[in-house]
XYZ file of C-alpha atoms in Angstrom:
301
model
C 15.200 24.763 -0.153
C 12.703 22.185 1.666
C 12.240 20.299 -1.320
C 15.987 20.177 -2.131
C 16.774 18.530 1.334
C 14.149 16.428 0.962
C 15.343 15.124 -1.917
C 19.317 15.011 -0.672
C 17.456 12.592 2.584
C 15.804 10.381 -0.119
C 19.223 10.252 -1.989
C 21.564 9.686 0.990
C 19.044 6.768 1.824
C 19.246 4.586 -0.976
C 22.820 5.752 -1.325
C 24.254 5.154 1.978
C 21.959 2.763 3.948
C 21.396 -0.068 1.807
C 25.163 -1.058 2.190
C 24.609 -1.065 6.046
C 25.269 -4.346 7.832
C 21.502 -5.792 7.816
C 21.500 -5.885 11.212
C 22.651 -2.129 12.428
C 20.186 -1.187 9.472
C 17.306 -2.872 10.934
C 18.681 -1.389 15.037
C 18.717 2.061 13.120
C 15.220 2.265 11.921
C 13.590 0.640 15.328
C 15.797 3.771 17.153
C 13.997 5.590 14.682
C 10.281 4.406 15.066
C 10.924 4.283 18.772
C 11.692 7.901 19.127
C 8.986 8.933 16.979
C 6.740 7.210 18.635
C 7.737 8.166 21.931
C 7.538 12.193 20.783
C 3.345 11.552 19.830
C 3.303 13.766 16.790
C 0.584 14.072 14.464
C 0.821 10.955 12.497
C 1.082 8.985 15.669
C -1.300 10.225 16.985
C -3.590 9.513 14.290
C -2.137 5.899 13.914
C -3.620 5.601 17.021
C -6.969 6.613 16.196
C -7.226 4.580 13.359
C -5.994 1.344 15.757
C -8.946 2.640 18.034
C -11.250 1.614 15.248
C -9.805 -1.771 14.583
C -9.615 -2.684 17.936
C -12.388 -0.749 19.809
C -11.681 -2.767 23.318
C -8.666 -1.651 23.608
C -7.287 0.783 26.357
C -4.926 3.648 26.377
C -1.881 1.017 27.266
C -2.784 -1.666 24.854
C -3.360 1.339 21.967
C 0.281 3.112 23.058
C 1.880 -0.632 22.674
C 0.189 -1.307 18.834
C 1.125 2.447 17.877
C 5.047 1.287 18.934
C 5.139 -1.614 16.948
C 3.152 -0.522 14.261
C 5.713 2.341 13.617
C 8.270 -0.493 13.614
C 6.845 -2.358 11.541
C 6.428 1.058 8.901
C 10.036 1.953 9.297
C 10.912 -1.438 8.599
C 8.487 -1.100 5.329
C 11.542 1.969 4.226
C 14.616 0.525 5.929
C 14.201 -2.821 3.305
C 12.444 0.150 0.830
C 16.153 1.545 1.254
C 17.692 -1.763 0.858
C 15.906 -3.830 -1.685
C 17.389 -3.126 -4.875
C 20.724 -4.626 -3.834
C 18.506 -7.673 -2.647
C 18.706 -10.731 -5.269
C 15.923 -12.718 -6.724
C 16.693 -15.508 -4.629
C 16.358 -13.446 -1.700
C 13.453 -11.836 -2.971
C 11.623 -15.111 -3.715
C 12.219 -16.501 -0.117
C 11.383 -13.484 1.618
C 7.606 -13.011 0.430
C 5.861 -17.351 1.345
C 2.426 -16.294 -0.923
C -0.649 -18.122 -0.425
C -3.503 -18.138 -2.678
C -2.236 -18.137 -6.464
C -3.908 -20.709 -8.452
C -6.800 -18.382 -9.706
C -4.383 -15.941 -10.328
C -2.878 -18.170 -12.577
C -5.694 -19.425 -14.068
C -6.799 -15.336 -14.826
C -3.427 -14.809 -16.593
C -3.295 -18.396 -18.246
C -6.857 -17.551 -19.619
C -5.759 -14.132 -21.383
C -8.220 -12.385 -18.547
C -5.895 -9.898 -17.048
C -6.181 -9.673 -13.611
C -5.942 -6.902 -10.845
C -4.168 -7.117 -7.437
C -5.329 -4.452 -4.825
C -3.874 -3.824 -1.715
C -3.990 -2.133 1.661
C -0.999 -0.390 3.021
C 0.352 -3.283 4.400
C 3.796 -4.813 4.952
C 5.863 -3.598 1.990
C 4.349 -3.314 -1.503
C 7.186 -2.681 -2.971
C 8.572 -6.226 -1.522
C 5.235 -7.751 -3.149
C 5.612 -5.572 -6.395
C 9.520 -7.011 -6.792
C 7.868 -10.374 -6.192
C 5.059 -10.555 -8.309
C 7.557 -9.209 -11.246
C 9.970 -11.479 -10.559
C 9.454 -14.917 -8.682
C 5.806 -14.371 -9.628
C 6.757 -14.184 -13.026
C 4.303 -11.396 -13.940
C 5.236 -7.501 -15.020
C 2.857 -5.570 -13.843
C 1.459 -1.658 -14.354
C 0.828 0.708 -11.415
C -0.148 4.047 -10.258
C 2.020 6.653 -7.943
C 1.101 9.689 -6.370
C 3.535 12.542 -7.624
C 5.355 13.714 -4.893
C 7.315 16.678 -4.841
C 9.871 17.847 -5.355
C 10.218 16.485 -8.965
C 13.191 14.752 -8.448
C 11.976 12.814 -5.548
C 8.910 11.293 -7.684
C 11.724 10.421 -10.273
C 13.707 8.752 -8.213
C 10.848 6.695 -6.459
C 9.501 5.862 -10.384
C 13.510 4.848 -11.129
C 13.236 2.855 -8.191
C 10.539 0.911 -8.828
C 10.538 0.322 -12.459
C 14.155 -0.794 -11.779
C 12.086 -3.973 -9.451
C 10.032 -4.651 -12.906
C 7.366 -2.370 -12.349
C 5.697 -0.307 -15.061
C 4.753 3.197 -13.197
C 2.173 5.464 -14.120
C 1.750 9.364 -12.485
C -1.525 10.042 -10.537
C -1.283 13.020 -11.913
C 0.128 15.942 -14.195
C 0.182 13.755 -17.327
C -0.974 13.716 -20.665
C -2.126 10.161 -21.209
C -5.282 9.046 -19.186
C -3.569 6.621 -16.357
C -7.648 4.622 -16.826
C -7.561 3.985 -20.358
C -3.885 3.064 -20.387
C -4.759 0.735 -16.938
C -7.437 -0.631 -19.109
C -5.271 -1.122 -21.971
C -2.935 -3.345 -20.072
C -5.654 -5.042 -18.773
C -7.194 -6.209 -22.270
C -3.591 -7.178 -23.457
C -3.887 -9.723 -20.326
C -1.478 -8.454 -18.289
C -1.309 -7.472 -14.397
C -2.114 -4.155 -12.748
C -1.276 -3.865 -8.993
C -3.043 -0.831 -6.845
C -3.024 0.160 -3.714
C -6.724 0.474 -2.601
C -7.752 2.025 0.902
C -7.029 5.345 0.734
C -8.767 7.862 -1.571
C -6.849 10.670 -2.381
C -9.156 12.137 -4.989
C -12.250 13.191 -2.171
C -14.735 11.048 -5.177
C -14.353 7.267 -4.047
C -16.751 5.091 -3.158
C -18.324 5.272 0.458
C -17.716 2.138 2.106
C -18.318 0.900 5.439
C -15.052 -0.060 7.154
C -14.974 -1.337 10.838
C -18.127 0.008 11.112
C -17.797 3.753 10.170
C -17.768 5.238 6.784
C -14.695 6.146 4.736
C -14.124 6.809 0.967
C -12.095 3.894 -1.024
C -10.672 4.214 -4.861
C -13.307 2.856 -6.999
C -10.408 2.123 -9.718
C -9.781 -1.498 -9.224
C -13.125 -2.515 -9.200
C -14.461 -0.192 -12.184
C -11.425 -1.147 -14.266
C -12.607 -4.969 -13.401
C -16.394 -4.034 -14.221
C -15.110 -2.018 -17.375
C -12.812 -4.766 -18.880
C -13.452 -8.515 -17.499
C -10.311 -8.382 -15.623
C -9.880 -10.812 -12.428
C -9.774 -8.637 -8.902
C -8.127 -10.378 -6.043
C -7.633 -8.429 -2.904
C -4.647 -9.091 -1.121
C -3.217 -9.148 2.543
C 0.573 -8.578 3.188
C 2.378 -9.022 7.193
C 5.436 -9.328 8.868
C 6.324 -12.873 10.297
C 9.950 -12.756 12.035
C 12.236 -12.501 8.613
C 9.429 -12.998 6.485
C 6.978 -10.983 5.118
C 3.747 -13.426 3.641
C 0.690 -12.279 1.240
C -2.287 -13.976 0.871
C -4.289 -13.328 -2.149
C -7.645 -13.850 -1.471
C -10.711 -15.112 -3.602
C -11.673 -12.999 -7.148
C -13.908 -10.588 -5.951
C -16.812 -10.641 -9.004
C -19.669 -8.434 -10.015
C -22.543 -8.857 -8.807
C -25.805 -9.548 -11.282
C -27.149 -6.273 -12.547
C -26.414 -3.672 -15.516
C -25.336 -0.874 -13.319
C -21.892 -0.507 -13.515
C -21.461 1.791 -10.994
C -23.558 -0.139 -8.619
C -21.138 -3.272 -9.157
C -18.350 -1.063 -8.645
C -19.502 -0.163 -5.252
C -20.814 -3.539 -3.834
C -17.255 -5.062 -5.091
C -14.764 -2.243 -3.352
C -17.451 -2.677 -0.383
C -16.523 -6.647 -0.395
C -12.668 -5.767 -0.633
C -12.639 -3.697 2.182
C -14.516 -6.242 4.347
C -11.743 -8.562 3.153
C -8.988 -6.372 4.103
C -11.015 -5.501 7.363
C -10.433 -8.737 8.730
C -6.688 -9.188 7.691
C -5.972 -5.517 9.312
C -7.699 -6.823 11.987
C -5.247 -9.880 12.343
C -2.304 -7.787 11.573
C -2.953 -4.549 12.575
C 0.599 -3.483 13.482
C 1.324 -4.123 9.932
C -1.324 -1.498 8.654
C 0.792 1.631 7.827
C -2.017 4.281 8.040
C -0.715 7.397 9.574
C -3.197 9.578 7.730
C -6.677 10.298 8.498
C -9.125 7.816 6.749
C -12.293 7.602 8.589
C -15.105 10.856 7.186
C -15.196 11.937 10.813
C -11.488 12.747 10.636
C -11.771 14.405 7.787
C -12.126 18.061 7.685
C -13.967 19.638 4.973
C -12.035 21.565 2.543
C -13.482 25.856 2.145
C -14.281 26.989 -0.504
C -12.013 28.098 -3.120
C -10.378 31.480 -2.290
């Protein structure tokens, strides 16, 4: 019954509120992040404690007035989630001001491939219908399954309706790598979103100067196939919402892919470090990150 009304919210969403007047859309969703914010539950509370490790100087006050915006700034990320497939290229192409794409180009031109990693930042799905469309370049990417069933359909619909080829975390029968690595020897794009590891084996990094676990996919598929890696920043300006993609992150000398692997997610988090830091509002991490937080799972019953 959960999962069914779950669904029926997702629905109603990209049913009813993407026809909204833009601007009673956008009042909605601040009423929204206002009173969740105001009611402290858990993943406000735990926005907070992340902020407290970007900005360790800052008090009680100045963390309660980064929590508010940054839960703007997230329902924002679903009120134009909501609204951007009735958006048209034109609009998409002014809305996303990129800096940073000549060695992208250059990686594609050359027949390289190249991989785009991101924080949760902004709106990736913005910078997904971007990339695909103004950017010119199709890309393949990964998605958690969510449940129920139908949700994770829809969300797939959704986004390979913006140009995006989507691939399952999990609970398929073709291996998401090798097909990732595929595209990437064909010379086309793969976009991932890269600073949260879901799967307990990433790649210990240090990140504002306490450990945490990050995917070590973008940089082992980079090690694994010559593709280009270029982290990349995303954040709100007024009606705007800019990226920067950032230098190609390359592996270092050595015949230890693993080891490569590591030192290059280690250099994309320090790259994302100090655009979260910049932007912090626009960091949507309402989950617990940090190894402290976590709590270590029994054993199996």
């Amino acid at each position: 019954m959960k999962e069914r009304l779950v669904d029926g919210a997702y629905a109603a969403g990209w049913a009813g509120l993407r026809h909204l007047p833009e601007p009673v859309a956008r009042g909605l969703f601040n009423l929204i992040a206002d009173i969740a914010w105001r009611r402290e539950g858990k993943g406000v509370r735990q926005l907070e404690a992340n902020l407290a490790r970007v900005h360790p100087d800052a008090d009680a006050a100045r963390l309660r007035e980064l929590s508010r915006a940054g839960m703007r700034s997230y329902l924002r990320y679903w009120m134009e989630s909501f609204r951007l497939p009735t958006w048209s290229l034109d609009r998409i192409a002014a809305a996303m001001p990129v800096k940073g794409l000549e060695p992208l180009h250059e990686a594609m031109a050359a027949g390289r491939g190249a991989i785009l990693a991101l924080p949760h930042m902004g709106n990736w799905d913005l910078a997904g219908a971007w990339i695909a469309s103004a950017g010119g370049y199709p890309f393949t990417t990964v998605a958690e399954r969510l449940k129920p069933e139908s949700l994770f359909d829809r969300f797939v619909a959704y986004r390979e309706g913006l140009g995006m080829e989507v691939l399952a975390l999990t609970g398929s029968d073709i291996s998401v790598v090798g097909t990732l690595a595929r595209r990437l020897r064909e010379g086309k794009l793969v976009c991932l979103v890269g600073d949260r590891d879901l799967s307990e084996q990433g790649v210990p990094v240090d990140f504002f100067g306490e450990q945490t676990r990050m995917p070590a996919g973008p940089a082992a598929l980079a090690v694994r196939t010559g593709a280009a890696l270029f982290p990349v920043t995303l954040w709100y300006d007024g009606p705007v919402m800019h990226a920067e993609v950032h230098p190609e992150v390359v592996p270092p000398t050595g015949d230890d892919k693993r080891e490569q692997a590591a030192a290059m997610t280690q250099a994309m988090a320090d790259v994302w470090a100090e655009g979260i830091r910049e932007h912090s509002v626009d960091w949507h991490m309402l989950q617990k990150l940090w190894l402290s937080d976590l709590t270590p799972r029994g054993p199996q019953q």
